[in-house]
DNA sequence: CCGGGTAGTTCGCGGCACGAATTTGTTACG
DNA sequence: CGTAACAAATTCGTGCCGCGAACTACCCGG
């Protein structure tokens, strides 16, 4: 296991370093749309559906109080809004505004484009293999849906 | 391309979502050692060798001014130190302290362990394939060495 | 020796994340 | 009922992060 011949890279380092890369792409893409990474992440999550605050905390892995601030700032930017929960007057549904939905679409598409570019040198088969393996990592470890499939959009 | 049969996941979403996962692991691991993700990253980079500030900015993808603060805080924690650069009295070499080196080793090992766990259900061959593909992503896109190979440690 | 470039720091700002305490509303149960 | 336990969010205070602009100290070529 992990016999490292010169020039090869182990699975762990490959995961960590590619994470660093994708993260940078995400940040840069967000920056280009005038939002932060966190706000971009929030928009991408909300593309699927509105969520309550507590629920969002679970998906994004944040404390409740962190979320209040994030939603505050994103709301101030006019991208999301708090709607009253019909069934529970304590609760709130966070949803994209029209502007937020538009920006989410653009940001999402641009981010997809850039991430796809990271595998520009891959054959279709290689890309599929990578997708299948990483897909298992994701499902085995129950990663919440912080990023939709392209065909789930709209 | 990217015909999505039910249950399958595309390469882009797989990359983004696994990034989210690895990132969370990294943050949690750092937290356990009483440091932030950024300080952990700094320690891991410095495990290889000391760096100048500007150089570090390149590796970590941060502005000079961001680095001053990060090194300040990490230095205050006794984990790194600024040493004068012998050849240039403006410059500085940031290096691990003894305590920093010890903590870096532990943090690095624990992070490796946790990241490895993410592929717990994989066969050795699958893990190798994943490593090879992600390794290409990393080298094709010139990711700096923000995380060593296990066999490069020490 | 002087002028242009470089290494780092300082400063001010806003975003981010957290825990503890608080407010308001829900729900269960006696 | 009514009250006690619980749940959804917010508030508050703190510290970390990241940035750009301005600045200091130093290097180096002419």
mmCIF file of C-alpha atoms (C1' of nucleotides) in Angstrom:
data_model
loop_
_atom_site.group_PDB
_atom_site.id
_atom_site.type_symbol
_atom_site.label_atom_id
_atom_site.label_comp_id
_atom_site.label_asym_id
_atom_site.label_seq_id
_atom_site.Cartn_x
_atom_site.Cartn_y
_atom_site.Cartn_z
ATOM 1 C CA UNK A 1 0.000 0.000 0.000
ATOM 2 C CA UNK A 2 1.204 3.466 -0.977
ATOM 3 C CA UNK A 3 4.507 2.374 -2.448
ATOM 4 C CA UNK A 4 5.605 5.708 -3.723
ATOM 5 C CA UNK A 5 7.550 5.507 -6.892
ATOM 6 C CA UNK A 6 9.084 8.831 -7.895
ATOM 7 C CA UNK A 7 6.564 11.243 -9.317
ATOM 8 C CA UNK A 8 3.549 9.392 -8.070
ATOM 9 C CA UNK A 9 1.255 10.785 -5.504
ATOM 10 C CA UNK A 10 -0.723 9.086 -2.767
ATOM 11 C CA UNK A 11 -4.478 9.151 -2.510
ATOM 12 C CA UNK A 12 -4.470 11.238 0.646
ATOM 13 C CA UNK A 13 -2.192 13.965 -0.663
ATOM 14 C CA UNK A 14 -4.043 13.935 -3.969
ATOM 15 C CA UNK A 15 -7.334 14.475 -2.177
ATOM 16 C CA UNK A 16 -6.005 17.270 0.000
ATOM 17 C CA UNK A 17 -4.226 19.053 -2.777
ATOM 18 C CA UNK A 18 -7.083 18.810 -5.236
ATOM 19 C CA UNK A 19 -9.332 20.124 -2.489
ATOM 20 C CA UNK A 20 -7.063 23.112 -2.192
ATOM 21 C CA UNK A 21 -7.340 23.610 -5.921
ATOM 22 C CA UNK A 22 -11.105 23.311 -6.221
ATOM 23 C CA UNK A 23 -11.503 25.571 -3.252
ATOM 24 C CA UNK A 24 -9.394 28.248 -4.884
ATOM 25 C CA UNK A 25 -11.462 27.960 -8.032
ATOM 26 C CA UNK A 26 -14.628 28.344 -6.030
ATOM 27 C CA UNK A 27 -13.351 31.397 -4.199
ATOM 28 C CA UNK A 28 -12.184 33.042 -7.366
ATOM 29 C CA UNK A 29 -15.418 32.342 -9.147
ATOM 30 C CA UNK A 30 -17.389 33.832 -6.275
ATOM 31 C CA UNK A 31 -15.145 36.848 -6.178
ATOM 32 C CA UNK A 32 -15.844 37.468 -9.817
ATOM 33 C CA UNK A 33 -19.545 37.710 -9.054
ATOM 34 C CA UNK A 34 -19.015 40.063 -6.148
ATOM 35 C CA UNK A 35 -19.834 37.547 -3.462
ATOM 36 C CA UNK A 36 -17.849 35.497 -1.000
ATOM 37 C CA UNK A 37 -17.314 31.781 -1.135
ATOM 38 C CA UNK A 38 -19.750 31.288 1.707
ATOM 39 C CA UNK A 39 -22.461 33.314 0.060
ATOM 40 C CA UNK A 40 -21.885 31.426 -3.172
ATOM 41 C CA UNK A 41 -22.220 28.164 -1.310
ATOM 42 C CA UNK A 42 -25.435 29.384 0.257
ATOM 43 C CA UNK A 43 -26.863 30.329 -3.120
ATOM 44 C CA UNK A 44 -25.958 26.945 -4.574
ATOM 45 C CA UNK A 45 -27.679 25.135 -1.742
ATOM 46 C CA UNK A 46 -30.783 27.266 -2.087
ATOM 47 C CA UNK A 47 -30.982 26.598 -5.821
ATOM 48 C CA UNK A 48 -32.548 23.270 -4.956
ATOM 49 C CA UNK A 49 -35.188 24.611 -2.576
ATOM 50 C CA UNK A 50 -35.728 26.943 0.378
ATOM 51 C CA UNK A 51 -34.443 25.812 3.751
ATOM 52 C CA UNK A 52 -34.967 26.693 7.380
ATOM 53 C CA UNK A 53 -32.059 28.135 9.326
ATOM 54 C CA UNK A 54 -31.422 25.060 11.436
ATOM 55 C CA UNK A 55 -31.669 22.877 8.390
ATOM 56 C CA UNK A 56 -29.184 25.070 6.558
ATOM 57 C CA UNK A 57 -26.827 24.778 9.478
ATOM 58 C CA UNK A 58 -26.882 21.032 9.006
ATOM 59 C CA UNK A 59 -26.261 21.193 5.295
ATOM 60 C CA UNK A 60 -23.467 23.735 5.462
ATOM 61 C CA UNK A 61 -22.001 22.452 8.697
ATOM 62 C CA UNK A 62 -22.335 25.761 10.510
ATOM 63 C CA UNK A 63 -23.540 26.794 13.940
ATOM 64 C CA UNK A 64 -26.891 28.518 14.080
ATOM 65 C CA UNK A 65 -25.373 31.802 15.039
ATOM 66 C CA UNK A 66 -22.961 31.667 12.107
ATOM 67 C CA UNK A 67 -25.856 31.225 9.792
ATOM 68 C CA UNK A 68 -27.789 34.191 11.067
ATOM 69 C CA UNK A 69 -24.884 36.378 10.064
ATOM 70 C CA UNK A 70 -24.348 34.758 6.691
ATOM 71 C CA UNK A 71 -28.012 35.031 5.774
ATOM 72 C CA UNK A 72 -28.055 38.609 7.075
ATOM 73 C CA UNK A 73 -25.226 39.639 4.816
ATOM 74 C CA UNK A 74 -26.577 37.767 1.826
ATOM 75 C CA UNK A 75 -30.008 39.240 2.419
ATOM 76 C CA UNK A 76 -28.489 42.698 2.634
ATOM 77 C CA UNK A 77 -27.052 42.018 -0.812
ATOM 78 C CA UNK A 78 -30.561 41.310 -2.029
ATOM 79 C CA UNK A 79 -29.842 37.696 -2.959
ATOM 80 C CA UNK A 80 -31.940 35.789 -0.444
ATOM 81 C CA UNK A 81 -34.917 36.553 1.732
ATOM 82 C CA UNK A 82 -36.439 35.199 4.915
ATOM 83 C CA UNK A 83 -39.997 34.098 4.462
ATOM 84 C CA UNK A 84 -42.252 33.154 7.341
ATOM 85 C CA UNK A 85 -42.760 29.438 7.727
ATOM 86 C CA UNK A 86 -46.490 28.812 7.267
ATOM 87 C CA UNK A 87 -46.597 26.015 9.824
ATOM 88 C CA UNK A 88 -44.371 27.461 12.552
ATOM 89 C CA UNK A 89 -44.242 31.110 13.408
ATOM 90 C CA UNK A 90 -40.846 30.779 15.067
ATOM 91 C CA UNK A 91 -39.271 29.399 11.948
ATOM 92 C CA UNK A 92 -38.160 30.971 8.734
ATOM 93 C CA UNK A 93 -37.667 29.739 5.183
ATOM 94 C CA UNK A 94 -34.628 31.143 3.477
ATOM 95 C CA UNK A 95 -35.164 31.435 -0.266
ATOM 96 C CA UNK A 96 -33.477 33.012 -3.247
ATOM 97 C CA UNK A 97 -34.816 36.315 -4.452
ATOM 98 C CA UNK A 98 -35.269 36.790 -8.167
ATOM 99 C CA UNK A 99 -31.906 38.488 -8.335
ATOM 100 C CA UNK A 100 -30.378 35.805 -6.146
ATOM 101 C CA UNK A 101 -31.681 33.070 -8.402
ATOM 102 C CA UNK A 102 -30.270 34.757 -11.447
ATOM 103 C CA UNK A 103 -26.896 35.258 -9.839
ATOM 104 C CA UNK A 104 -26.913 31.714 -8.491
ATOM 105 C CA UNK A 105 -27.465 30.380 -11.996
ATOM 106 C CA UNK A 106 -24.596 32.377 -13.393
ATOM 107 C CA UNK A 107 -22.256 31.650 -10.538
ATOM 108 C CA UNK A 108 -23.132 27.980 -10.647
ATOM 109 C CA UNK A 109 -22.570 27.739 -14.381
ATOM 110 C CA UNK A 110 -19.290 29.596 -14.236
ATOM 111 C CA UNK A 111 -18.067 27.477 -11.370
ATOM 112 C CA UNK A 112 -18.992 24.314 -13.245
ATOM 113 C CA UNK A 113 -17.132 25.563 -16.252
ATOM 114 C CA UNK A 114 -14.014 26.280 -14.264
ATOM 115 C CA UNK A 115 -14.073 23.052 -12.336
ATOM 116 C CA UNK A 116 -14.587 21.159 -15.532
ATOM 117 C CA UNK A 117 -11.530 22.857 -16.920
ATOM 118 C CA UNK A 118 -9.479 21.253 -14.197
ATOM 119 C CA UNK A 119 -9.912 17.945 -15.979
ATOM 120 C CA UNK A 120 -9.385 19.422 -19.421
ATOM 121 C CA UNK A 121 -6.702 16.899 -20.272
ATOM 122 C CA UNK A 122 -8.854 13.912 -19.418
ATOM 123 C CA UNK A 123 -10.544 11.547 -21.793
ATOM 124 C CA UNK A 124 -14.263 11.037 -21.301
ATOM 125 C CA UNK A 125 -13.550 7.624 -19.824
ATOM 126 C CA UNK A 126 -11.099 9.006 -17.327
ATOM 127 C CA UNK A 127 -13.504 11.690 -16.302
ATOM 128 C CA UNK A 128 -16.200 9.090 -15.792
ATOM 129 C CA UNK A 129 -13.906 6.962 -13.686
ATOM 130 C CA UNK A 130 -12.968 9.923 -11.552
ATOM 131 C CA UNK A 131 -16.621 10.852 -11.173
ATOM 132 C CA UNK A 132 -17.533 7.338 -10.140
ATOM 133 C CA UNK A 133 -14.794 7.098 -7.527
ATOM 134 C CA UNK A 134 -15.354 10.530 -6.061
ATOM 135 C CA UNK A 135 -19.070 9.878 -6.218
ATOM 136 C CA UNK A 136 -18.524 6.957 -3.911
ATOM 137 C CA UNK A 137 -16.458 9.078 -1.553
ATOM 138 C CA UNK A 138 -19.309 11.530 -1.450
ATOM 139 C CA UNK A 139 -22.063 9.018 -0.901
ATOM 140 C CA UNK A 140 -20.077 6.816 1.482
ATOM 141 C CA UNK A 141 -19.478 9.829 3.662
ATOM 142 C CA UNK A 142 -22.886 11.385 3.382
ATOM 143 C CA UNK A 143 -21.876 14.748 2.064
ATOM 144 C CA UNK A 144 -24.912 17.012 1.989
ATOM 145 C CA UNK A 145 -26.017 18.391 -1.346
ATOM 146 C CA UNK A 146 -23.986 21.552 -1.364
ATOM 147 C CA UNK A 147 -23.716 21.468 -5.116
ATOM 148 C CA UNK A 148 -26.324 20.170 -7.510
ATOM 149 C CA UNK A 149 -25.934 17.989 -10.516
ATOM 150 C CA UNK A 150 -26.091 20.066 -13.677
ATOM 151 C CA UNK A 151 -29.228 18.227 -14.758
ATOM 152 C CA UNK A 152 -30.983 18.997 -11.504
ATOM 153 C CA UNK A 153 -30.772 22.677 -12.157
ATOM 154 C CA UNK A 154 -34.131 24.266 -12.827
ATOM 155 C CA UNK B 1 -21.232 13.659 -22.309
ATOM 156 C CA UNK B 2 -22.501 13.557 -18.737
ATOM 157 C CA UNK B 3 -25.604 11.537 -19.469
ATOM 158 C CA UNK B 4 -26.866 11.280 -15.955
ATOM 159 C CA UNK B 5 -28.518 8.029 -15.165
ATOM 160 C CA UNK B 6 -30.320 8.070 -11.834
ATOM 161 C CA UNK B 7 -27.976 7.839 -8.873
ATOM 162 C CA UNK B 8 -24.878 8.734 -10.773
ATOM 163 C CA UNK B 9 -22.956 11.872 -10.195
ATOM 164 C CA UNK B 10 -21.034 14.053 -12.592
ATOM 165 C CA UNK B 11 -17.339 14.761 -12.317
ATOM 166 C CA UNK B 12 -17.870 18.427 -11.507
ATOM 167 C CA UNK B 13 -20.328 17.891 -8.691
ATOM 168 C CA UNK B 14 -18.216 15.031 -7.375
ATOM 169 C CA UNK B 15 -15.182 17.279 -7.245
ATOM 170 C CA UNK B 16 -17.011 20.120 -5.545
ATOM 171 C CA UNK B 17 -18.769 17.938 -3.036
ATOM 172 C CA UNK B 18 -15.701 15.915 -2.134
ATOM 173 C CA UNK B 19 -13.850 19.187 -1.717
ATOM 174 C CA UNK B 20 -16.482 20.244 0.766
ATOM 175 C CA UNK B 21 -15.957 16.985 2.594
ATOM 176 C CA UNK B 22 -12.173 17.044 2.731
ATOM 177 C CA UNK B 23 -12.301 20.644 3.791
ATOM 178 C CA UNK B 24 -14.566 19.816 6.696
ATOM 179 C CA UNK B 25 -12.219 17.029 7.735
ATOM 180 C CA UNK B 26 -9.298 19.401 7.630
ATOM 181 C CA UNK B 27 -11.096 22.020 9.695
ATOM 182 C CA UNK B 28 -12.198 19.516 12.276
ATOM 183 C CA UNK B 29 -8.758 18.003 12.545
ATOM 184 C CA UNK B 30 -7.217 21.427 13.058
ATOM 185 C CA UNK B 31 -9.820 22.309 15.621
ATOM 186 C CA UNK B 32 -8.901 19.229 17.580
ATOM 187 C CA UNK B 33 -5.338 20.477 17.850
ATOM 188 C CA UNK B 34 -6.397 23.928 18.930
ATOM 189 C CA UNK B 35 -5.493 25.649 15.693
ATOM 190 C CA UNK B 36 -7.409 26.987 12.731
ATOM 191 C CA UNK B 37 -7.478 25.477 9.297
ATOM 192 C CA UNK B 38 -5.223 28.236 8.010
ATOM 193 C CA UNK B 39 -2.662 27.738 10.715
ATOM 194 C CA UNK B 40 -2.751 24.013 10.074
ATOM 195 C CA UNK B 41 -2.152 24.630 6.408
ATOM 196 C CA UNK B 42 0.752 26.884 7.245
ATOM 197 C CA UNK B 43 2.311 24.245 9.466
ATOM 198 C CA UNK B 44 1.954 21.609 6.761
ATOM 199 C CA UNK B 45 3.648 23.809 4.202
ATOM 200 C CA UNK B 46 6.492 24.588 6.562
ATOM 201 C CA UNK B 47 7.058 20.919 7.299
ATOM 202 C CA UNK B 48 8.960 20.732 4.046
ATOM 203 C CA UNK B 49 11.207 23.715 4.652
ATOM 204 C CA UNK B 50 11.231 27.344 5.777
ATOM 205 C CA UNK B 51 9.821 29.942 3.413
ATOM 206 C CA UNK B 52 9.938 33.679 2.963
ATOM 207 C CA UNK B 53 6.725 35.650 3.350
ATOM 208 C CA UNK B 54 6.271 36.444 -0.314
ATOM 209 C CA UNK B 55 7.041 32.880 -1.211
ATOM 210 C CA UNK B 56 4.464 31.670 1.294
ATOM 211 C CA UNK B 57 1.939 33.995 -0.231
ATOM 212 C CA UNK B 58 2.473 32.258 -3.542
ATOM 213 C CA UNK B 59 2.138 28.788 -2.100
ATOM 214 C CA UNK B 60 -0.939 29.519 -0.028
ATOM 215 C CA UNK B 61 -2.500 31.901 -2.504
ATOM 216 C CA UNK B 62 -2.719 34.779 -0.056
ATOM 217 C CA UNK B 63 -1.930 38.477 -0.240
ATOM 218 C CA UNK B 64 1.183 39.615 1.578
ATOM 219 C CA UNK B 65 -0.814 41.465 4.162
ATOM 220 C CA UNK B 66 -2.947 38.413 4.894
ATOM 221 C CA UNK B 67 0.172 36.441 5.562
ATOM 222 C CA UNK B 68 1.618 38.891 8.008
ATOM 223 C CA UNK B 69 -1.424 38.388 10.178
ATOM 224 C CA UNK B 70 -1.491 34.623 9.845
ATOM 225 C CA UNK B 71 2.177 34.303 10.713
ATOM 226 C CA UNK B 72 1.683 36.758 13.581
ATOM 227 C CA UNK B 73 -1.053 34.676 15.128
ATOM 228 C CA UNK B 74 0.744 31.406 14.576
ATOM 229 C CA UNK B 75 3.915 32.863 16.006
ATOM 230 C CA UNK B 76 1.986 34.106 19.020
ATOM 231 C CA UNK B 77 0.908 30.486 19.514
ATOM 232 C CA UNK B 78 4.567 29.514 19.581
ATOM 233 C CA UNK B 79 4.349 27.322 16.498
ATOM 234 C CA UNK B 80 6.459 29.231 13.994
ATOM 235 C CA UNK B 81 9.134 31.866 14.156
ATOM 236 C CA UNK B 82 10.554 34.525 11.880
ATOM 237 C CA UNK B 83 14.251 34.140 11.326
ATOM 238 C CA UNK B 84 16.380 36.746 9.626
ATOM 239 C CA UNK B 85 17.315 35.871 6.071
ATOM 240 C CA UNK B 86 21.124 35.644 5.985
ATOM 241 C CA UNK B 87 21.398 37.090 2.504
ATOM 242 C CA UNK B 88 18.783 39.857 2.673
ATOM 243 C CA UNK B 89 18.092 41.918 5.730
ATOM 244 C CA UNK B 90 14.646 42.939 4.501
ATOM 245 C CA UNK B 91 13.545 39.353 4.205
ATOM 246 C CA UNK B 92 12.495 36.796 6.717
ATOM 247 C CA UNK B 93 12.424 33.009 6.806
ATOM 248 C CA UNK B 94 9.375 31.572 8.488
ATOM 249 C CA UNK B 95 10.166 28.252 10.148
ATOM 250 C CA UNK B 96 8.548 25.829 12.552
ATOM 251 C CA UNK B 97 9.560 26.025 16.173
ATOM 252 C CA UNK B 98 10.250 22.800 17.987
ATOM 253 C CA UNK B 99 6.746 22.842 19.355
ATOM 254 C CA UNK B 100 5.369 23.743 15.942
ATOM 255 C CA UNK B 101 7.187 20.846 14.310
ATOM 256 C CA UNK B 102 5.822 18.440 16.869
ATOM 257 C CA UNK B 103 2.289 19.720 16.470
ATOM 258 C CA UNK B 104 2.634 19.746 12.689
ATOM 259 C CA UNK B 105 3.620 16.073 12.756
ATOM 260 C CA UNK B 106 0.653 15.148 14.866
ATOM 261 C CA UNK B 107 -1.804 17.277 12.961
ATOM 262 C CA UNK B 108 -0.492 16.001 9.661
ATOM 263 C CA UNK B 109 -0.712 12.374 10.748
ATOM 264 C CA UNK B 110 -4.192 12.770 12.140
ATOM 265 C CA UNK B 111 -5.381 14.555 9.036
ATOM 266 C CA UNK B 112 -3.936 11.818 6.844
ATOM 267 C CA UNK B 113 -5.673 9.238 8.945
ATOM 268 C CA UNK B 114 -9.008 10.974 8.617
ATOM 269 C CA UNK B 115 -8.709 11.640 4.932
ATOM 270 C CA UNK B 116 -7.711 8.050 4.355
ATOM 271 C CA UNK B 117 -10.840 7.000 6.184
ATOM 272 C CA UNK B 118 -12.894 8.720 3.536
ATOM 273 C CA UNK B 119 -11.905 5.948 1.132
ATOM 274 C CA UNK B 120 -12.327 3.205 3.712
ATOM 275 C CA UNK B 121 -14.611 1.214 1.444
ATOM 276 C CA UNK B 122 -12.183 1.240 -1.469
ATOM 277 C CA UNK B 123 -10.035 -1.585 -2.669
ATOM 278 C CA UNK B 124 -6.329 -0.861 -3.015
ATOM 279 C CA UNK B 125 -6.739 -0.756 -6.772
ATOM 280 C CA UNK B 126 -9.558 1.743 -6.588
ATOM 281 C CA UNK B 127 -7.582 3.925 -4.252
ATOM 282 C CA UNK B 128 -4.641 3.805 -6.632
ATOM 283 C CA UNK B 129 -6.825 4.754 -9.567
ATOM 284 C CA UNK B 130 -8.283 7.665 -7.651
ATOM 285 C CA UNK B 131 -4.813 8.767 -6.628
ATOM 286 C CA UNK B 132 -3.573 8.614 -10.184
ATOM 287 C CA UNK B 133 -6.462 10.634 -11.583
ATOM 288 C CA UNK B 134 -6.458 13.269 -8.855
ATOM 289 C CA UNK B 135 -2.700 13.339 -9.099
ATOM 290 C CA UNK B 136 -3.071 14.384 -12.691
ATOM 291 C CA UNK B 137 -5.558 17.069 -11.750
ATOM 292 C CA UNK B 138 -3.050 18.373 -9.264
ATOM 293 C CA UNK B 139 -0.056 18.340 -11.563
ATOM 294 C CA UNK B 140 -1.956 19.554 -14.631
ATOM 295 C CA UNK B 141 -3.097 22.552 -12.670
ATOM 296 C CA UNK B 142 0.114 23.244 -10.856
ATOM 297 C CA UNK B 143 -1.172 23.065 -7.331
ATOM 298 C CA UNK B 144 1.580 24.141 -4.945
ATOM 299 C CA UNK B 145 2.761 21.642 -2.372
ATOM 300 C CA UNK B 146 0.390 22.501 0.399
ATOM 301 C CA UNK B 147 0.425 18.940 1.668
ATOM 302 C CA UNK B 148 3.352 16.554 1.546
ATOM 303 C CA UNK B 149 3.491 12.959 0.555
ATOM 304 C CA UNK B 150 3.627 10.773 3.638
ATOM 305 C CA UNK B 151 7.043 9.466 2.608
ATOM 306 C CA UNK B 152 8.421 12.973 2.272
ATOM 307 C CA UNK B 153 7.846 13.636 5.921
ATOM 308 C CA UNK B 154 11.061 13.991 7.858
ATOM 309 C "C1'" DC C 1 24.798 58.072 -4.538
ATOM 310 C "C1'" DC C 2 20.410 57.885 -6.257
ATOM 311 C "C1'" DG C 3 16.347 56.043 -8.262
ATOM 312 C "C1'" DG C 4 13.523 52.048 -9.232
ATOM 313 C "C1'" DG C 5 12.253 47.766 -7.552
ATOM 314 C "C1'" DT C 6 11.469 44.310 -3.611
ATOM 315 C "C1'" DA C 7 10.292 42.287 1.261
ATOM 316 C "C1'" DG C 8 7.404 42.956 4.838
ATOM 317 C "C1'" DT C 9 4.460 45.548 7.906
ATOM 318 C "C1'" DT C 10 0.676 48.599 9.243
ATOM 319 C "C1'" DC C 11 -3.920 50.156 9.042
ATOM 320 C "C1'" DG C 12 -8.769 50.069 8.393
ATOM 321 C "C1'" DC C 13 -12.400 47.498 6.829
ATOM 322 C "C1'" DG C 14 -15.780 43.890 6.350
ATOM 323 C "C1'" DG C 15 -16.783 38.959 6.323
ATOM 324 C "C1'" DC C 16 -16.763 34.718 8.937
ATOM 325 C "C1'" DA C 17 -17.421 31.376 12.835
ATOM 326 C "C1'" DC C 18 -18.234 30.376 17.375
ATOM 327 C "C1'" DG C 19 -20.484 29.784 22.183
ATOM 328 C "C1'" DA C 20 -23.448 31.589 25.640
ATOM 329 C "C1'" DA C 21 -27.406 33.893 26.687
ATOM 330 C "C1'" DT C 22 -31.958 35.394 25.207
ATOM 331 C "C1'" DT C 23 -36.602 35.734 23.030
ATOM 332 C "C1'" DT C 24 -40.442 33.757 21.133
ATOM 333 C "C1'" DG C 25 -43.214 30.157 19.959
ATOM 334 C "C1'" DT C 26 -44.507 25.051 20.067
ATOM 335 C "C1'" DT C 27 -45.817 20.896 22.215
ATOM 336 C "C1'" DA C 28 -46.699 17.495 25.642
ATOM 337 C "C1'" DC C 29 -48.841 16.189 29.661
ATOM 338 C "C1'" DG C 30 -50.951 16.389 34.110
ATOM 339 C "C1'" DC D 1 -56.466 24.668 30.672
ATOM 340 C "C1'" DG D 2 -51.736 25.842 32.071
ATOM 341 C "C1'" DT D 3 -47.252 25.053 32.726
ATOM 342 C "C1'" DA D 4 -42.920 22.913 31.922
ATOM 343 C "C1'" DA D 5 -39.798 21.107 28.509
ATOM 344 C "C1'" DC D 6 -38.233 21.834 24.135
ATOM 345 C "C1'" DA D 7 -37.184 24.063 19.612
ATOM 346 C "C1'" DA D 8 -36.159 28.056 16.102
ATOM 347 C "C1'" DA D 9 -33.790 32.095 15.618
ATOM 348 C "C1'" DT D 10 -31.390 36.124 17.080
ATOM 349 C "C1'" DT D 11 -28.158 38.896 19.805
ATOM 350 C "C1'" DC D 12 -23.784 39.790 21.692
ATOM 351 C "C1'" DG D 13 -18.940 39.679 22.295
ATOM 352 C "C1'" DT D 14 -14.685 37.736 20.714
ATOM 353 C "C1'" DG D 15 -11.150 36.405 17.680
ATOM 354 C "C1'" DC D 16 -9.582 34.905 13.117
ATOM 355 C "C1'" DC D 17 -9.235 35.876 8.122
ATOM 356 C "C1'" DG D 18 -8.397 38.307 3.827
ATOM 357 C "C1'" DC D 19 -7.877 42.306 1.273
ATOM 358 C "C1'" DG D 20 -5.934 46.784 -0.770
ATOM 359 C "C1'" DA D 21 -3.530 51.011 -0.010
ATOM 360 C "C1'" DA D 22 0.028 53.256 2.089
ATOM 361 C "C1'" DC D 23 4.375 52.928 4.190
ATOM 362 C "C1'" DT D 24 9.310 51.579 5.796
ATOM 363 C "C1'" DA D 25 13.510 49.508 5.113
ATOM 364 C "C1'" DC D 26 16.506 47.590 2.140
ATOM 365 C "C1'" DC D 27 18.670 45.876 -2.346
ATOM 366 C "C1'" DC D 28 20.864 46.747 -6.622
ATOM 367 C "C1'" DG D 29 22.097 48.725 -11.119
ATOM 368 C "C1'" DG D 30 23.973 52.568 -13.292
#
